[in-house]
Amino acid sequence: MSNTSYNPYEIAQQQFDSVASKLDLDAATCELLRQPMREYHFTIPVKMDDGSTKIFKGFRVQHNDARGPAKGGIRFHPMETVDTIRALSLWMTWKCSVVDIPLGGAKGGVICDPRNLTEREQERLCRGYVRQLAKNVGPNSDVPAPDVMTNAKHMLWMLDEYETIHGSRYPGFITGKPVGMGGSLGRTEATGFGVIYVLNEALKNLNIPIENTTASFQGFGNVSQYAVRLYQQLGGKVVAISCWNETDKKAYTFRKLDGMDINALVSITDSYGTIDKEKAMGLGYEVLPGDAWIEQDVDILIPAAMENQITIENVNKISKQVKVITEAANGPTTPDADKVIADRNIFLIPDFLANAGGVTCSYFEQVQSNQNYYWEKDEVLEKLNTKMTSAFKSVYELSQSKGLRMREAAYVIAINRVAQAVKSRGWI
Ligand code: GLU
């Protein structure tokens, strides 16, 4: 995000344009879908614990709501940019569409570093964010959720502020709430588990037994931790995980070639996904440079951190052994690196399909919240697996029958559904 020569919004638009040009779409539909329909930019004054007031910058971008209320997370990050939020809002529309849930796409963000804010300051920031937006979001218009550095606690403060302003209970306003306070069982696991549901399906199609595979992960936040767990349960071996270290201001890769103990690792990891370096060394982990995750001799690479991570600078470091890349993060691969991956015939499961488990479970959460009736965890995860697997199959079949890469096939399905909704509503 900090790299000014890298603009995720331009990438999201390029990806759209290149697929749209091959579809039978009229010019007005293309123009409508290649940019957000609405954007809110605002300031949030927050009273700090030391008595001073700080002004934060916030955004909410609604890309498209033709298929249902706009949907997407809110990120807290010191390097946040509006173009990142715009790109992510487009990707949310395609994500909800490719898994065929009745929601559109949106994304929000605040330029801030929650690692340097106290609990009370974070609460005031969440409430301030909602106060600026309360008239423009809601259970039937735009439904936020957690994303990078936001969690269930933040969602509940935001819900409480929204309900206070509107004078009633609206549990369907936001998802990713704590279980017992309107949250769904399985939501915490959903994105990471979804990544592995589609990976497992891909491996079956490629005739690679998952129990014979090894993997390297980038990132050790919520998504990565649950993906590692399920991948190991299914018999895979994780040999490397990289994560950011805020104190040293750089990333490290932790490696153990005979496999990693996920519970031990989680017990030495903070709430932002940083593994304690000294404790890891004490547990026998090798500590390598941050980039080392990408050059491991493994079968599967799973970028599960931020955008702009597999680039033309490091793509050629990918080992010849790698057969599958599953994009758990949003936008981790730049278009030039993507081309190298395609030329090398590595099977890539694109971000907006691979990580759609989170929003799919958010949809289940919204359904449960609106009915005020909550399902068992097994039921949630079974429904999630069914949705993810069937989305994977549709994309895979189209890619096979039309000779498309998985990213293109996913785009074709997603864009066509949204274009159809726009047309059926009579917008175009
Ligand atoms: N932030 C997650 C994503 O990028 C989840 C969004 C949601 O649940 O609305 O998909």
Coordinates of C-alpha atoms and ligand atoms in Angstrom, one line a residue:
M1 CA 0.0 0.0 0.0
S2 CA 2.9 2.4 0.7
N3 CA 4.4 1.9 -2.8
T4 CA 3.2 4.9 -4.8
S5 CA 4.0 3.3 -8.2
Y6 CA 1.5 0.5 -7.3
N7 CA -2.1 1.5 -7.6
P8 CA -4.6 -1.3 -6.7
Y9 CA -7.5 0.6 -8.2
E10 CA -5.8 0.8 -11.6
I11 CA -5.1 -2.9 -11.3
A12 CA -8.8 -3.7 -10.4
Q13 CA -9.9 -1.6 -13.4
Q14 CA -7.4 -3.2 -15.8
Q15 CA -8.6 -6.6 -14.7
F16 CA -12.2 -5.6 -15.3
D17 CA -11.5 -3.9 -18.7
S18 CA -9.6 -6.9 -20.0
V19 CA -12.5 -9.3 -19.2
A20 CA -15.3 -6.9 -20.1
S21 CA -13.8 -6.3 -23.6
K22 CA -14.3 -10.0 -24.3
L23 CA -17.9 -10.1 -23.0
D24 CA -20.8 -8.8 -24.9
L25 CA -21.3 -5.7 -22.7
D26 CA -22.5 -2.3 -23.9
A27 CA -20.4 0.8 -23.2
A28 CA -22.7 2.1 -20.5
T29 CA -22.6 -1.1 -18.5
C30 CA -18.8 -1.1 -18.7
E31 CA -18.6 2.5 -17.6
L32 CA -20.9 1.8 -14.7
L33 CA -19.2 -1.3 -13.5
R34 CA -15.6 -0.2 -13.8
Q35 CA -16.0 2.4 -11.0
P36 CA -17.8 2.8 -7.7
M37 CA -21.3 4.2 -7.6
R38 CA -20.9 6.2 -4.4
E39 CA -18.1 7.3 -2.2
Y40 CA -18.0 8.9 1.3
H41 CA -14.8 10.7 2.5
F42 CA -15.0 12.2 5.9
T43 CA -13.0 13.3 9.0
I44 CA -13.4 11.7 12.4
P45 CA -12.5 13.8 15.4
V46 CA -11.5 11.5 18.3
K47 CA -10.9 12.6 22.0
M48 CA -7.6 10.9 23.0
D49 CA -7.0 9.6 26.5
D50 CA -4.4 12.4 27.1
G51 CA -7.1 15.1 26.6
S52 CA -6.0 16.1 23.1
T53 CA -8.2 15.6 20.0
K54 CA -6.9 13.8 16.9
I55 CA -8.6 14.0 13.4
F56 CA -8.6 10.7 11.5
K57 CA -9.6 10.3 7.8
G58 CA -12.3 7.8 7.0
F59 CA -13.8 6.4 3.8
R60 CA -16.7 4.2 2.7
V61 CA -16.9 3.3 -1.0
Q62 CA -20.0 1.5 -2.4
H63 CA -19.1 0.0 -5.8
N64 CA -22.4 -1.6 -6.8
D65 CA -25.6 -2.7 -5.2
A66 CA -27.6 -4.1 -8.1
R67 CA -27.6 -7.7 -6.7
G68 CA -28.4 -6.6 -3.1
P69 CA -27.1 -4.4 -0.3
A70 CA -23.5 -3.4 -0.7
K71 CA -21.2 -5.5 1.5
G72 CA -17.6 -5.3 2.7
G73 CA -15.2 -4.8 5.5
I74 CA -13.7 -1.8 7.2
R75 CA -9.9 -1.7 7.5
F76 CA -7.8 0.2 10.0
H77 CA -4.3 0.8 8.5
P78 CA -1.7 3.6 8.8
M79 CA -1.0 3.4 5.0
E80 CA -4.6 3.2 3.9
T81 CA -5.4 5.0 0.6
V82 CA -8.8 5.7 -1.0
D83 CA -7.6 3.9 -4.2
T84 CA -7.0 0.8 -2.2
I85 CA -10.5 1.0 -0.8
R86 CA -11.9 1.6 -4.3
A87 CA -10.1 -1.5 -5.6
L88 CA -11.3 -3.6 -2.7
S89 CA -14.9 -2.4 -3.2
L90 CA -14.8 -3.6 -6.8
W91 CA -13.4 -7.0 -5.7
M92 CA -16.2 -7.3 -3.1
T93 CA -18.8 -7.0 -5.8
W94 CA -17.1 -9.7 -7.8
K95 CA -16.6 -11.8 -4.7
C96 CA -20.3 -11.8 -3.7
S97 CA -21.3 -12.4 -7.3
V98 CA -19.0 -15.3 -7.9
V99 CA -20.3 -17.2 -4.9
D100 CA -23.8 -16.1 -5.9
I101 CA -25.0 -14.4 -2.7
P102 CA -27.5 -11.6 -3.0
L103 CA -25.2 -8.8 -2.0
G104 CA -23.2 -6.1 -3.8
G105 CA -19.8 -4.7 -3.0
A106 CA -18.4 -2.0 -0.7
K107 CA -15.3 -1.3 1.4
G108 CA -14.3 1.1 4.1
G109 CA -11.2 2.2 5.9
V110 CA -9.7 4.6 8.3
I111 CA -6.1 5.9 8.1
C112 CA -4.9 4.9 11.6
D113 CA -2.7 2.5 13.5
P114 CA -4.8 0.6 16.0
R115 CA -1.6 -0.8 17.5
N116 CA -0.9 2.7 18.9
L117 CA -4.5 3.4 20.1
T118 CA -5.9 2.4 23.5
E119 CA -9.1 0.4 23.7
R120 CA -11.1 3.5 24.6
E121 CA -9.6 5.5 21.7
Q122 CA -10.5 2.6 19.3
E123 CA -14.0 2.6 20.6
R124 CA -14.4 6.3 20.1
L125 CA -12.9 6.0 16.6
C126 CA -15.4 3.2 15.7
R127 CA -18.4 5.2 17.0
G128 CA -17.1 8.4 15.2
Y129 CA -16.8 6.4 12.0
V130 CA -20.5 5.3 12.2
R131 CA -21.7 8.8 13.2
Q132 CA -20.3 10.1 9.9
L133 CA -22.0 7.4 7.9
A134 CA -25.2 6.5 9.8
K135 CA -27.5 7.8 7.1
N136 CA -25.7 6.1 4.2
V137 CA -25.3 2.5 5.5
G138 CA -27.8 0.0 7.0
P139 CA -29.1 -3.6 6.9
N140 CA -30.8 -3.0 3.5
S141 CA -28.3 -0.6 1.9
D142 CA -24.7 -1.3 3.0
V143 CA -23.5 -3.8 5.6
P144 CA -19.9 -3.5 7.0
A145 CA -17.8 -6.3 8.4
P146 CA -14.2 -6.7 9.8
D147 CA -11.1 -6.6 7.7
V148 CA -7.4 -5.8 8.2
M149 CA -6.9 -4.9 11.9
T150 CA -10.6 -4.7 12.8
N151 CA -12.4 -7.4 14.7
A152 CA -15.7 -8.5 16.5
K153 CA -15.2 -6.0 19.3
H154 CA -15.0 -3.1 16.8
M155 CA -18.1 -4.4 15.0
L156 CA -20.2 -4.4 18.2
W157 CA -19.2 -0.8 19.1
M158 CA -20.2 0.2 15.5
L159 CA -23.5 -1.6 15.8
D160 CA -24.2 0.0 19.2
E161 CA -23.6 3.5 17.8
Y162 CA -25.8 2.8 14.7
E163 CA -28.6 1.5 16.9
T164 CA -28.3 4.4 19.3
I165 CA -28.6 6.8 16.4
H166 CA -31.5 5.0 14.8
G167 CA -33.3 4.2 18.1
S168 CA -33.9 0.5 17.6
R169 CA -32.1 -2.8 17.2
Y170 CA -30.7 -3.5 13.8
P171 CA -28.4 -6.6 14.2
G172 CA -28.4 -7.1 10.4
F173 CA -26.5 -3.8 10.0
I174 CA -23.1 -5.3 10.5
T175 CA -21.5 -8.7 10.4
G176 CA -18.5 -10.3 12.2
K177 CA -20.2 -9.5 15.5
P178 CA -19.2 -11.5 18.6
V179 CA -21.0 -14.9 19.0
G180 CA -23.8 -14.3 21.5
M181 CA -24.2 -10.7 20.4
G182 CA -25.6 -11.4 17.0
G183 CA -22.5 -13.1 15.5
S184 CA -22.6 -16.4 13.7
L185 CA -20.7 -19.5 14.9
G186 CA -18.0 -20.3 12.3
R187 CA -17.6 -16.6 11.1
T188 CA -14.1 -16.4 12.7
E189 CA -13.0 -19.6 10.9
A190 CA -14.9 -18.9 7.7
T191 CA -12.4 -17.0 5.5
G192 CA -9.5 -19.4 6.3
F193 CA -11.6 -22.5 6.1
G194 CA -13.1 -21.3 2.7
V195 CA -9.5 -20.9 1.3
I196 CA -8.9 -24.6 2.1
Y197 CA -12.3 -25.8 0.9
V198 CA -11.4 -24.4 -2.6
L199 CA -7.8 -25.5 -2.4
N200 CA -8.9 -29.0 -1.6
E201 CA -11.3 -29.0 -4.5
A202 CA -8.5 -27.8 -6.8
L203 CA -6.1 -30.5 -5.6
K204 CA -8.8 -33.2 -6.3
N205 CA -9.1 -31.9 -9.9
L206 CA -5.3 -31.8 -10.3
N207 CA -5.1 -35.3 -8.9
I208 CA -2.7 -34.3 -6.1
P209 CA -3.5 -35.9 -2.8
I210 CA -3.6 -33.1 -0.2
E211 CA -1.8 -35.3 2.4
N212 CA 1.3 -35.5 0.1
T213 CA 1.6 -31.7 -0.1
T214 CA 3.6 -29.0 1.7
A215 CA 2.7 -25.3 1.9
S216 CA 4.2 -21.9 2.7
F217 CA 2.1 -19.1 4.0
Q218 CA 2.5 -15.3 4.0
G219 CA 0.8 -13.7 7.0
F220 CA -0.4 -15.2 10.3
G221 CA -3.6 -13.2 11.0
N222 CA -7.0 -14.6 11.4
V223 CA -7.4 -15.9 7.8
S224 CA -4.0 -17.6 7.8
Q225 CA -4.3 -19.2 11.2
Y226 CA -7.6 -21.0 10.3
A227 CA -6.4 -21.9 6.9
V228 CA -3.3 -23.5 8.4
R229 CA -5.4 -25.4 10.9
L230 CA -7.8 -26.9 8.3
Y231 CA -5.0 -27.6 5.8
Q232 CA -3.1 -29.6 8.5
Q233 CA -6.3 -31.4 9.6
L234 CA -6.7 -32.6 6.0
G235 CA -3.1 -33.9 6.1
G236 CA -1.0 -31.1 4.5
K237 CA 2.3 -30.0 6.0
V238 CA 3.1 -26.3 6.6
V239 CA 6.8 -25.7 6.5
A240 CA 7.0 -21.9 6.5
I241 CA 5.0 -18.9 7.6
S242 CA 6.0 -15.2 7.3
C243 CA 4.6 -12.3 9.3
W244 CA 5.2 -8.7 10.0
N245 CA 7.1 -7.6 13.1
E246 CA 6.0 -4.0 14.1
T247 CA 8.9 -3.5 16.6
D248 CA 11.5 -4.3 14.0
K249 CA 9.4 -2.8 11.2
K250 CA 10.1 -5.8 8.9
A251 CA 8.7 -9.2 8.2
Y252 CA 10.3 -12.6 9.1
T253 CA 9.7 -16.0 7.8
F254 CA 9.5 -18.8 10.4
R255 CA 10.5 -22.2 9.1
K256 CA 10.4 -25.8 10.3
L257 CA 10.9 -28.3 7.6
D258 CA 9.3 -31.2 9.6
G259 CA 6.1 -29.3 10.0
M260 CA 4.7 -26.6 12.3
D261 CA 2.7 -27.0 15.6
I262 CA -0.2 -24.5 15.0
N263 CA -1.3 -24.4 18.7
A264 CA 2.2 -23.6 19.9
L265 CA 2.6 -20.9 17.2
V266 CA -0.7 -19.3 18.0
S267 CA 0.2 -19.2 21.7
I268 CA 3.3 -17.0 20.8
T269 CA 1.4 -14.7 18.4
D270 CA -0.2 -11.4 19.2
S271 CA -3.7 -10.2 18.1
Y272 CA -2.2 -8.6 15.0
G273 CA -0.6 -11.8 13.8
T274 CA 2.9 -11.2 14.8
I275 CA 4.8 -14.3 15.9
D276 CA 7.3 -13.6 18.8
K277 CA 10.7 -14.1 17.3
E278 CA 12.7 -15.1 20.4
K279 CA 10.0 -17.5 21.6
A280 CA 9.8 -19.1 18.1
M281 CA 13.6 -19.6 18.1
G282 CA 13.2 -21.2 21.5
L283 CA 10.7 -23.6 19.9
G284 CA 13.3 -24.6 17.3
Y285 CA 12.0 -22.4 14.4
E286 CA 14.5 -21.1 11.9
V287 CA 14.1 -17.3 11.4
L288 CA 14.6 -16.2 7.8
P289 CA 14.1 -12.9 6.0
G290 CA 10.5 -11.9 5.3
D291 CA 10.6 -12.7 1.6
A292 CA 11.8 -16.3 2.2
W293 CA 8.2 -17.6 2.3
I294 CA 7.9 -17.2 -1.5
E295 CA 11.1 -19.2 -2.4
Q296 CA 10.4 -22.4 -0.4
D297 CA 10.4 -25.7 -2.1
V298 CA 6.7 -26.5 -1.5
D299 CA 3.7 -27.5 -3.5
I300 CA 1.4 -24.7 -2.4
L301 CA 1.9 -21.0 -1.8
I302 CA -0.7 -19.1 0.2
P303 CA -0.3 -15.3 0.3
A304 CA -2.6 -14.4 3.2
A305 CA -1.4 -10.9 4.2
M306 CA -1.8 -7.8 2.1
E307 CA -2.1 -6.7 -1.6
N308 CA 1.0 -6.2 -3.8
Q309 CA 3.1 -9.1 -2.4
I310 CA 3.8 -11.3 -5.5
T311 CA 5.5 -8.8 -7.9
I312 CA 7.7 -8.9 -10.9
E313 CA 10.7 -8.5 -8.5
N314 CA 10.1 -11.7 -6.6
V315 CA 7.9 -13.9 -8.8
N316 CA 10.9 -15.6 -10.3
K317 CA 11.9 -16.8 -6.9
I318 CA 9.0 -19.1 -6.8
S319 CA 10.3 -22.7 -6.7
K320 CA 9.8 -25.1 -9.6
Q321 CA 8.0 -27.4 -7.2
V322 CA 5.1 -25.0 -6.7
K323 CA 1.9 -26.3 -8.3
V324 CA -0.8 -24.2 -6.8
I325 CA -1.1 -20.6 -5.5
T326 CA -4.2 -19.8 -3.5
E327 CA -4.8 -16.1 -3.0
A328 CA -6.2 -15.8 0.5
A329 CA -5.4 -12.0 0.6
N330 CA -7.1 -9.5 -1.6
G331 CA -5.0 -8.4 -4.6
P332 CA -1.7 -10.1 -3.5
T333 CA -0.4 -10.6 -7.1
T334 CA 0.4 -7.7 -9.5
P335 CA -0.7 -8.2 -13.2
D336 CA 2.9 -8.6 -14.5
A337 CA 3.6 -11.3 -11.9
D338 CA 0.3 -12.9 -12.7
K339 CA 1.4 -13.3 -16.3
V340 CA 4.6 -15.0 -15.2
I341 CA 2.6 -17.4 -13.0
A342 CA 0.3 -18.2 -16.0
D343 CA 3.2 -18.8 -18.3
R344 CA 4.7 -21.2 -15.8
N345 CA 1.4 -23.1 -15.7
I346 CA 1.0 -22.7 -11.9
F347 CA -2.7 -23.2 -11.0
L348 CA -3.8 -20.0 -9.3
I349 CA -7.1 -19.7 -7.4
P350 CA -7.9 -16.0 -7.5
D351 CA -8.5 -13.9 -4.4
F352 CA -12.2 -13.0 -4.9
L353 CA -13.0 -16.7 -5.2
A354 CA -10.5 -18.1 -2.7
N355 CA -11.3 -15.7 0.2
A356 CA -15.1 -15.5 -0.4
G357 CA -15.7 -17.7 2.7
G358 CA -15.7 -14.7 5.0
V359 CA -18.4 -12.7 3.2
T360 CA -20.4 -15.9 2.5
C361 CA -20.5 -16.6 6.3
S362 CA -21.3 -12.9 6.8
Y363 CA -24.3 -13.4 4.6
F364 CA -25.3 -16.4 6.8
E365 CA -24.8 -14.2 9.8
Q366 CA -27.1 -11.5 8.3
V367 CA -29.8 -14.1 7.6
Q368 CA -29.5 -15.4 11.2
S369 CA -29.5 -11.9 12.7
N370 CA -32.5 -10.8 10.7
Q371 CA -34.4 -13.9 11.7
N372 CA -33.1 -13.8 15.3
Y373 CA -32.5 -17.5 15.0
Y374 CA -29.0 -18.9 15.2
W375 CA -27.7 -22.1 13.6
E376 CA -25.3 -24.7 15.0
K377 CA -21.6 -24.4 13.9
D378 CA -21.7 -27.6 11.9
E379 CA -24.7 -26.3 9.9
V380 CA -22.9 -23.0 9.2
L381 CA -19.7 -24.7 8.1
E382 CA -21.5 -27.3 6.0
K383 CA -23.4 -24.6 4.1
L384 CA -20.2 -22.7 3.7
N385 CA -18.4 -25.7 2.2
T386 CA -21.3 -26.3 -0.2
K387 CA -21.3 -22.7 -1.4
M388 CA -17.5 -22.5 -1.8
T389 CA -17.2 -25.8 -3.5
S390 CA -20.0 -25.1 -5.9
A391 CA -18.5 -21.7 -6.8
F392 CA -15.2 -23.3 -7.4
K393 CA -16.8 -26.0 -9.6
S394 CA -18.5 -23.4 -11.8
V395 CA -15.3 -21.4 -12.3
Y396 CA -13.2 -24.5 -12.9
E397 CA -15.7 -25.9 -15.5
L398 CA -15.8 -22.6 -17.4
S399 CA -12.0 -22.3 -17.3
Q400 CA -11.7 -25.8 -18.7
S401 CA -14.4 -25.5 -21.3
K402 CA -13.3 -22.0 -22.6
G403 CA -9.6 -22.4 -22.0
L404 CA -9.5 -19.5 -19.6
R405 CA -7.3 -19.0 -16.5
M406 CA -9.2 -19.3 -13.2
R407 CA -9.0 -15.5 -12.6
E408 CA -10.6 -14.8 -16.0
A409 CA -13.2 -17.4 -15.6
A410 CA -14.2 -16.1 -12.2
Y411 CA -14.4 -12.6 -13.6
V412 CA -16.6 -13.8 -16.5
I413 CA -19.1 -15.4 -14.1
A414 CA -19.1 -12.5 -11.6
I415 CA -19.3 -9.7 -14.2
N416 CA -22.0 -11.3 -16.2
R417 CA -24.2 -11.8 -13.1
V418 CA -23.8 -8.1 -12.1
A419 CA -24.3 -6.9 -15.6
Q420 CA -27.5 -9.0 -15.8
A421 CA -28.8 -7.5 -12.5
V422 CA -28.1 -4.0 -13.8
K423 CA -30.0 -4.7 -17.0
S424 CA -32.9 -6.4 -15.3
R425 CA -33.4 -3.5 -13.0
G426 CA -33.6 -1.2 -16.0
W427 CA -30.6 0.9 -15.1
I428 CA -29.1 0.5 -18.5
Ligands
GLU1 N1 -13.4 -8.3 4.8 C1 -13.8 -9.6 4.3 C2 -13.5 -9.6 2.8 O1 -12.6 -9.0 2.3 C3 -15.2 -9.9 4.7 C4 -16.2 -9.0 4.1 C5 -17.6 -9.2 4.7 O2 -17.8 -10.1 5.4 O3 -18.5 -8.4 4.4 O4 -14.0 -10.4 2.1

